[in-house]
Amino acid sequence: MNQRQAAARLRVVLGHLGQTSARTGVAYSTSRAVSPNSFHPPQFQYTQHNAVLSLEQRKFYEENGFLVIKSLVSDADIQRFRDQFERICRGEVKPEQMMIMRDVSIAKSEYIPSERMISKIQDFQEDKELFRYCTLPEILKYVECFTGPNIMAMHAMLINKPPDSGKKTSRHPLHQDLHYFPFRPSNKIVCAWTAMEHIDRNNGCLCVFPGTHKGYLKPHNYPQWEGGVNLMFYGIQDYDENSPCVHLVMEKGDTVFFHPLLIHGSGWNKTQGYRKAISCHFASADCHYIDVKGTSQEIVEREVMELVHRLYGIPKDTSLQVRLYEMKDL
């Protein structure tokens, strides 16, 4: 992307920050196991001071590492994202640099361009219709509460969790998103994850471990699952199985914002429908890149660069830092 395009997109995003959302979101706690009432911080570490979040919302995020805002994204916008996804599935739209993924249980010989064959699309920053999600003023006004006003969109996805084949490959292992990102500080990074339909434990809702954002980045690797594991579905290697978790039951348009160190995952889809969600990771423009050589994140850099080399011909010796820098300019 050239400097003129980058500057134009940045102006669009920052311009949206000054607009007022027509829809008012209400945060809600999802379990008695996580309560903001017992939290009395000397100062706020994970949220920014502005007029968007209430004191209780800030306390809740500070203590638990996530915050759900009800009915944040309109039905009309979600339908537009759904329609564009279906056009991409049919091969009618082919944005540059977009990564299309399918469940490991689907054999190559079965591939037919359709919604049934695609489990996820990533890096849709060149698709103007889907990228609208990353510029929605109702999303950005909350993002600013965690990153500050200088916002960059780092990684965007539309997830189409398929009905499980019986091998439980549609589940996503417990992980921390920071494992995939070679930039810091983590407290200036946040994910916005919006349900595109009703999501519960039957079709594989998110499961979060409140308070784990206060910890550190744990070692990740592929889990040893009998049915196989999808590409880049890394899981943490050690966690307390007795830790309380919260299953986020969400309605269409509900959006959860969560910290990149929050341990989370999702269950397998036991229904016959395709569970859809759209998300974007945002970071402050003040974040800096780190060298992942010699760390647990080095395997991610190697795997990502092998993949983009195969798909786009980008040299294998390109660093993940360069790859992400090309993606983040808005």
Short mmCIF file of C-alpha atoms in Angstrom, two decimals:
data_model
loop_
_atom_site.label_atom_id
_atom_site.label_comp_id
_atom_site.label_asym_id
_atom_site.label_seq_id
_atom_site.Cartn_x
_atom_site.Cartn_y
_atom_site.Cartn_z
CA MET A 1 0.00 0.00 0.00
CA ASN A 2 1.48 3.39 -0.97
CA GLN A 3 1.78 6.35 1.39
CA ARG A 4 -1.15 8.19 -0.16
CA GLN A 5 -3.51 5.22 0.37
CA ALA A 6 -2.19 4.72 3.89
CA ALA A 7 -2.71 8.35 4.80
CA ALA A 8 -6.22 8.34 3.33
CA ARG A 9 -7.28 5.29 5.31
CA LEU A 10 -5.77 6.70 8.49
CA ARG A 11 -7.78 9.90 8.03
CA VAL A 12 -10.96 7.86 7.58
CA VAL A 13 -10.40 5.88 10.76
CA LEU A 14 -9.36 8.82 12.89
CA GLY A 15 -12.24 10.83 11.48
CA HIS A 16 -14.67 8.22 12.71
CA LEU A 17 -13.35 8.60 16.22
CA GLY A 18 -14.99 11.98 16.46
CA GLN A 19 -18.43 10.72 15.46
CA THR A 20 -21.18 9.69 17.80
CA SER A 21 -22.65 6.22 17.55
CA ALA A 22 -26.37 6.00 16.87
CA ARG A 23 -26.55 2.81 18.95
CA THR A 24 -25.83 2.79 22.65
CA GLY A 25 -24.10 -0.30 24.01
CA VAL A 26 -24.57 -1.67 27.51
CA ALA A 27 -21.91 -3.81 29.13
CA TYR A 28 -22.96 -6.87 31.09
CA SER A 29 -21.18 -9.44 33.17
CA THR A 30 -21.72 -13.02 32.11
CA SER A 31 -21.11 -14.94 35.30
CA ARG A 32 -21.26 -14.54 39.06
CA ALA A 33 -17.68 -15.78 39.04
CA VAL A 34 -16.49 -12.40 37.76
CA SER A 35 -17.58 -9.30 39.61
CA PRO A 36 -16.26 -5.75 39.53
CA ASN A 37 -17.49 -4.95 43.02
CA SER A 38 -14.49 -6.28 44.92
CA PHE A 39 -11.94 -4.41 42.80
CA HIS A 40 -10.39 -1.24 44.22
CA PRO A 41 -7.40 -0.29 42.03
CA PRO A 42 -5.04 2.51 42.98
CA GLN A 43 -4.99 3.37 39.27
CA PHE A 44 -6.23 2.00 35.98
CA GLN A 45 -3.71 -0.06 34.05
CA TYR A 46 -5.67 -1.53 31.15
CA THR A 47 -8.13 1.22 30.18
CA GLN A 48 -7.87 4.84 29.07
CA HIS A 49 -9.69 7.73 30.67
CA ASN A 50 -12.51 9.07 28.49
CA ALA A 51 -16.26 9.56 28.66
CA VAL A 52 -17.25 6.29 26.94
CA LEU A 53 -16.83 3.64 29.62
CA SER A 54 -18.55 3.95 32.95
CA LEU A 55 -16.54 3.47 36.14
CA GLU A 56 -18.08 0.02 36.59
CA GLN A 57 -17.19 -0.97 33.01
CA ARG A 58 -13.60 0.12 33.53
CA LYS A 59 -13.37 -1.80 36.80
CA PHE A 60 -14.83 -4.88 35.15
CA TYR A 61 -12.29 -4.85 32.30
CA GLU A 62 -9.41 -4.08 34.66
CA GLU A 63 -10.30 -7.07 36.81
CA ASN A 64 -11.40 -9.56 34.15
CA GLY A 65 -9.70 -8.58 30.86
CA PHE A 66 -12.85 -8.49 28.73
CA LEU A 67 -16.02 -6.46 28.33
CA VAL A 68 -19.18 -7.31 26.37
CA ILE A 69 -21.20 -4.49 24.80
CA LYS A 70 -24.71 -5.55 23.83
CA SER A 71 -26.23 -4.74 20.41
CA LEU A 72 -23.26 -2.65 19.31
CA VAL A 73 -23.24 -3.45 15.58
CA SER A 74 -26.45 -3.04 13.59
CA ASP A 75 -28.31 -5.86 11.83
CA ALA A 76 -27.88 -3.96 8.56
CA ASP A 77 -24.11 -3.86 8.85
CA ILE A 78 -23.91 -7.52 9.81
CA GLN A 79 -26.03 -8.45 6.81
CA ARG A 80 -23.68 -6.52 4.54
CA PHE A 81 -20.68 -8.39 5.96
CA ARG A 82 -22.52 -11.69 5.54
CA ASP A 83 -23.42 -10.90 1.92
CA GLN A 84 -19.82 -9.98 1.08
CA PHE A 85 -18.53 -13.14 2.73
CA GLU A 86 -20.87 -15.21 0.58
CA ARG A 87 -19.66 -13.40 -2.56
CA ILE A 88 -16.09 -14.24 -1.58
CA CYS A 89 -17.07 -17.87 -0.98
CA ARG A 90 -18.58 -18.07 -4.48
CA GLY A 91 -15.42 -16.61 -5.99
CA GLU A 92 -17.16 -13.45 -7.19
CA VAL A 93 -14.80 -11.24 -5.17
CA LYS A 94 -11.08 -11.85 -4.76
CA PRO A 95 -9.39 -9.14 -2.68
CA GLU A 96 -5.61 -9.01 -2.73
CA GLN A 97 -3.62 -10.56 0.15
CA MET A 98 -6.70 -12.08 1.76
CA MET A 99 -6.02 -15.47 3.33
CA ILE A 100 -8.74 -18.10 2.94
CA MET A 101 -8.69 -21.06 5.30
CA ARG A 102 -10.68 -24.27 5.59
CA ASP A 103 -11.15 -26.84 8.31
CA VAL A 104 -8.54 -29.59 8.46
CA SER A 105 -11.30 -32.21 8.19
CA ILE A 106 -12.14 -31.13 4.60
CA ALA A 107 -10.18 -33.07 1.98
CA LYS A 108 -8.78 -31.16 -0.98
CA SER A 109 -10.77 -33.38 -3.34
CA GLU A 110 -14.00 -32.15 -1.74
CA TYR A 111 -13.33 -28.49 -2.38
CA ILE A 112 -16.14 -26.63 -4.14
CA PRO A 113 -16.33 -22.81 -3.89
CA SER A 114 -19.06 -22.29 -1.29
CA GLU A 115 -19.68 -21.25 2.29
CA ARG A 116 -19.27 -24.88 3.35
CA MET A 117 -15.63 -24.97 2.33
CA ILE A 118 -14.34 -21.83 4.07
CA SER A 119 -13.89 -21.74 7.83
CA LYS A 120 -12.10 -18.40 8.07
CA ILE A 121 -10.87 -15.47 6.02
CA GLN A 122 -8.04 -13.33 7.33
CA ASP A 123 -6.34 -10.09 6.34
CA PHE A 124 -9.30 -8.58 4.50
CA GLN A 125 -7.90 -5.05 4.74
CA GLU A 126 -8.04 -4.73 0.94
CA ASP A 127 -11.75 -5.60 0.83
CA LYS A 128 -13.54 -2.27 1.26
CA GLU A 129 -16.84 -3.83 2.32
CA LEU A 130 -15.49 -6.10 5.04
CA PHE A 131 -12.92 -3.52 6.16
CA ARG A 132 -15.84 -1.24 7.01
CA TYR A 133 -16.10 -3.27 10.21
CA CYS A 134 -12.70 -1.95 11.29
CA THR A 135 -13.83 1.64 10.73
CA LEU A 136 -17.29 1.53 12.30
CA PRO A 137 -17.53 4.51 14.67
CA GLU A 138 -19.40 2.43 17.24
CA ILE A 139 -16.47 -0.03 17.30
CA LEU A 140 -13.73 2.60 17.32
CA LYS A 141 -15.18 4.65 20.14
CA TYR A 142 -14.75 1.63 22.42
CA VAL A 143 -11.39 0.62 20.96
CA GLU A 144 -10.06 4.04 21.93
CA CYS A 145 -10.86 3.19 25.56
CA PHE A 146 -8.09 0.59 25.45
CA THR A 147 -5.56 1.81 22.87
CA GLY A 148 -5.87 5.55 23.10
CA PRO A 149 -6.78 7.81 20.14
CA ASN A 150 -4.02 6.78 17.70
CA ILE A 151 -5.51 3.53 16.43
CA MET A 152 -4.16 1.00 13.96
CA ALA A 153 -6.03 -2.07 12.68
CA MET A 154 -3.54 -4.95 12.84
CA HIS A 155 -5.36 -8.14 11.96
CA ALA A 156 -8.92 -8.76 10.74
CA MET A 157 -10.87 -12.01 10.47
CA LEU A 158 -14.29 -13.35 9.59
CA ILE A 159 -14.79 -16.74 11.25
CA ASN A 160 -17.22 -19.26 9.81
CA LYS A 161 -17.06 -22.12 12.30
CA PRO A 162 -18.42 -25.17 10.44
CA PRO A 163 -20.59 -27.98 11.82
CA ASP A 164 -18.14 -30.40 13.39
CA SER A 165 -17.37 -33.52 11.38
CA GLY A 166 -17.25 -35.62 14.54
CA LYS A 167 -13.50 -35.17 14.99
CA LYS A 168 -13.91 -31.98 17.05
CA THR A 169 -11.62 -30.08 14.69
CA SER A 170 -13.93 -27.05 14.76
CA ARG A 171 -12.87 -26.21 18.32
CA HIS A 172 -10.12 -23.71 18.99
CA PRO A 173 -7.60 -24.55 21.74
CA LEU A 174 -7.09 -22.22 24.67
CA HIS A 175 -4.61 -19.56 23.68
CA GLN A 176 -3.47 -15.96 24.09
CA ASP A 177 -3.65 -13.74 21.02
CA LEU A 178 -0.38 -11.99 21.91
CA HIS A 179 1.39 -15.19 20.80
CA TYR A 180 0.71 -14.10 17.21
CA PHE A 181 1.79 -10.46 17.55
CA PRO A 182 5.42 -9.22 17.65
CA PHE A 183 4.60 -5.81 19.08
CA ARG A 184 4.18 -4.32 22.51
CA PRO A 185 3.02 -3.08 24.97
CA SER A 186 0.24 -5.61 25.31
CA ASN A 187 -1.92 -3.19 27.30
CA LYS A 188 -2.30 -1.03 24.18
CA ILE A 189 -3.73 -3.90 22.11
CA VAL A 190 -7.37 -5.01 22.07
CA CYS A 191 -9.56 -7.35 20.06
CA ALA A 192 -13.10 -6.45 18.99
CA TRP A 193 -15.09 -9.65 18.30
CA THR A 194 -18.68 -9.33 17.08
CA ALA A 195 -21.26 -12.11 16.91
CA MET A 196 -22.99 -12.24 13.51
CA GLU A 197 -25.79 -14.44 14.93
CA HIS A 198 -26.82 -16.07 18.20
CA ILE A 199 -23.80 -17.84 19.67
CA ASP A 200 -23.85 -20.25 22.59
CA ARG A 201 -22.14 -23.44 23.75
CA ASN A 202 -23.98 -25.51 21.13
CA ASN A 203 -22.38 -23.75 18.17
CA GLY A 204 -19.03 -22.99 19.80
CA CYS A 205 -19.09 -19.74 21.75
CA LEU A 206 -15.99 -18.10 23.18
CA CYS A 207 -14.76 -19.37 26.52
CA VAL A 208 -12.67 -16.88 28.52
CA PHE A 209 -10.64 -17.17 31.72
CA PRO A 210 -11.24 -13.95 33.68
CA GLY A 211 -8.19 -12.24 35.11
CA THR A 212 -5.61 -14.16 33.07
CA HIS A 213 -4.69 -10.96 31.23
CA LYS A 214 -2.71 -10.01 34.33
CA GLY A 215 -0.28 -12.86 33.72
CA TYR A 216 2.42 -13.40 31.14
CA LEU A 217 2.62 -14.88 27.65
CA LYS A 218 2.70 -18.64 28.07
CA PRO A 219 4.44 -21.12 25.74
CA HIS A 220 2.19 -22.26 22.87
CA ASN A 221 2.30 -25.24 20.55
CA TYR A 222 -0.05 -27.41 18.53
CA PRO A 223 -2.20 -29.60 20.82
CA GLN A 224 -1.99 -33.35 20.31
CA TRP A 225 -5.59 -33.90 19.24
CA GLU A 226 -6.55 -37.18 17.68
CA GLY A 227 -8.78 -35.65 15.00
CA GLY A 228 -6.16 -33.16 13.87
CA VAL A 229 -5.58 -29.44 14.43
CA ASN A 230 -6.18 -26.54 12.06
CA LEU A 231 -3.26 -24.48 10.80
CA MET A 232 -2.05 -21.92 13.37
CA PHE A 233 -4.44 -23.17 16.03
CA TYR A 234 -1.79 -23.01 18.73
CA GLY A 235 -2.70 -23.75 22.32
CA ILE A 236 -1.06 -22.89 25.63
CA GLN A 237 0.94 -25.72 27.14
CA ASP A 238 0.17 -25.15 30.79
CA TYR A 239 -2.92 -23.82 32.51
CA ASP A 240 -4.90 -24.57 35.62
CA GLU A 241 -7.81 -26.75 34.54
CA ASN A 242 -9.63 -25.77 37.73
CA SER A 243 -9.58 -22.07 36.88
CA PRO A 244 -13.07 -20.59 36.51
CA CYS A 245 -14.09 -19.95 32.91
CA VAL A 246 -16.96 -17.99 31.43
CA HIS A 247 -18.82 -19.03 28.28
CA LEU A 248 -19.89 -15.91 26.41
CA VAL A 249 -23.43 -16.39 25.14
CA MET A 250 -23.94 -13.58 22.62
CA GLU A 251 -26.67 -12.30 20.33
CA LYS A 252 -26.21 -10.85 16.86
CA GLY A 253 -24.43 -7.52 17.11
CA ASP A 254 -23.03 -8.11 20.60
CA THR A 255 -19.33 -7.30 20.73
CA VAL A 256 -16.69 -8.41 23.22
CA PHE A 257 -13.49 -6.43 23.67
CA PHE A 258 -10.64 -8.37 25.25
CA HIS A 259 -6.98 -8.10 26.17
CA PRO A 260 -4.38 -10.04 24.10
CA LEU A 261 -3.13 -11.93 27.17
CA LEU A 262 -6.59 -13.15 28.14
CA ILE A 263 -6.68 -16.94 27.88
CA HIS A 264 -9.60 -17.97 25.70
CA GLY A 265 -10.76 -20.50 23.14
CA SER A 266 -13.97 -21.85 21.65
CA GLY A 267 -15.79 -25.15 21.65
CA TRP A 268 -16.75 -27.36 18.75
CA ASN A 269 -19.87 -26.64 16.72
CA LYS A 270 -22.47 -29.28 17.57
CA THR A 271 -25.14 -27.80 15.31
CA GLN A 272 -25.75 -28.09 11.57
CA GLY A 273 -25.34 -24.36 11.02
CA TYR A 274 -22.25 -22.24 10.40
CA ARG A 275 -21.38 -20.00 13.33
CA LYS A 276 -20.16 -16.60 12.12
CA ALA A 277 -18.26 -13.81 13.84
CA ILE A 278 -16.19 -10.89 12.59
CA SER A 279 -13.25 -9.42 14.47
CA CYS A 280 -10.27 -7.11 14.35
CA HIS A 281 -7.24 -6.63 16.56
CA PHE A 282 -6.39 -2.99 17.12
CA ALA A 283 -3.26 -1.45 18.61
CA SER A 284 -1.99 1.96 19.50
CA ALA A 285 0.18 3.56 16.83
CA ASP A 286 2.67 4.06 19.66
CA CYS A 287 3.32 0.31 19.94
CA HIS A 288 6.76 -0.91 18.97
CA TYR A 289 7.93 -4.13 17.35
CA ILE A 290 10.06 -6.72 19.11
CA ASP A 291 12.46 -9.33 17.78
CA VAL A 292 10.87 -12.75 18.31
CA LYS A 293 14.05 -14.70 17.56
CA GLY A 294 14.76 -17.13 20.39
CA THR A 295 11.25 -16.76 21.87
CA SER A 296 8.17 -18.97 21.79
CA GLN A 297 6.80 -16.67 19.06
CA GLU A 298 9.55 -17.55 16.59
CA ILE A 299 7.61 -20.59 15.35
CA VAL A 300 4.69 -18.32 14.43
CA GLU A 301 6.93 -16.03 12.39
CA ARG A 302 8.41 -18.97 10.52
CA GLU A 303 5.05 -20.57 9.79
CA VAL A 304 3.39 -17.31 8.72
CA MET A 305 6.21 -16.41 6.37
CA GLU A 306 6.24 -19.88 4.81
CA LEU A 307 2.51 -19.53 4.22
CA VAL A 308 2.64 -16.06 2.64
CA HIS A 309 5.58 -17.16 0.51
CA ARG A 310 3.49 -20.00 -0.85
CA LEU A 311 0.41 -17.84 -1.37
CA TYR A 312 1.87 -14.52 -2.47
CA GLY A 313 5.51 -15.16 -3.35
CA ILE A 314 6.82 -12.97 -0.53
CA PRO A 315 10.44 -13.98 0.27
CA LYS A 316 10.73 -16.46 3.15
CA ASP A 317 13.42 -14.40 4.86
CA THR A 318 11.00 -11.48 5.29
CA SER A 319 10.31 -10.87 8.97
CA LEU A 320 6.84 -10.96 10.47
CA GLN A 321 7.50 -7.38 11.56
CA VAL A 322 7.72 -6.23 7.94
CA ARG A 323 4.66 -8.28 6.98
CA LEU A 324 2.55 -6.76 9.75
CA TYR A 325 3.81 -3.28 9.04
CA GLU A 326 2.51 -3.59 5.51
CA MET A 327 -0.88 -4.65 6.85
CA LYS A 328 -1.40 -2.11 9.59
CA ASP A 329 -1.33 1.20 7.71
CA LEU A 330 -4.90 2.39 7.42
#
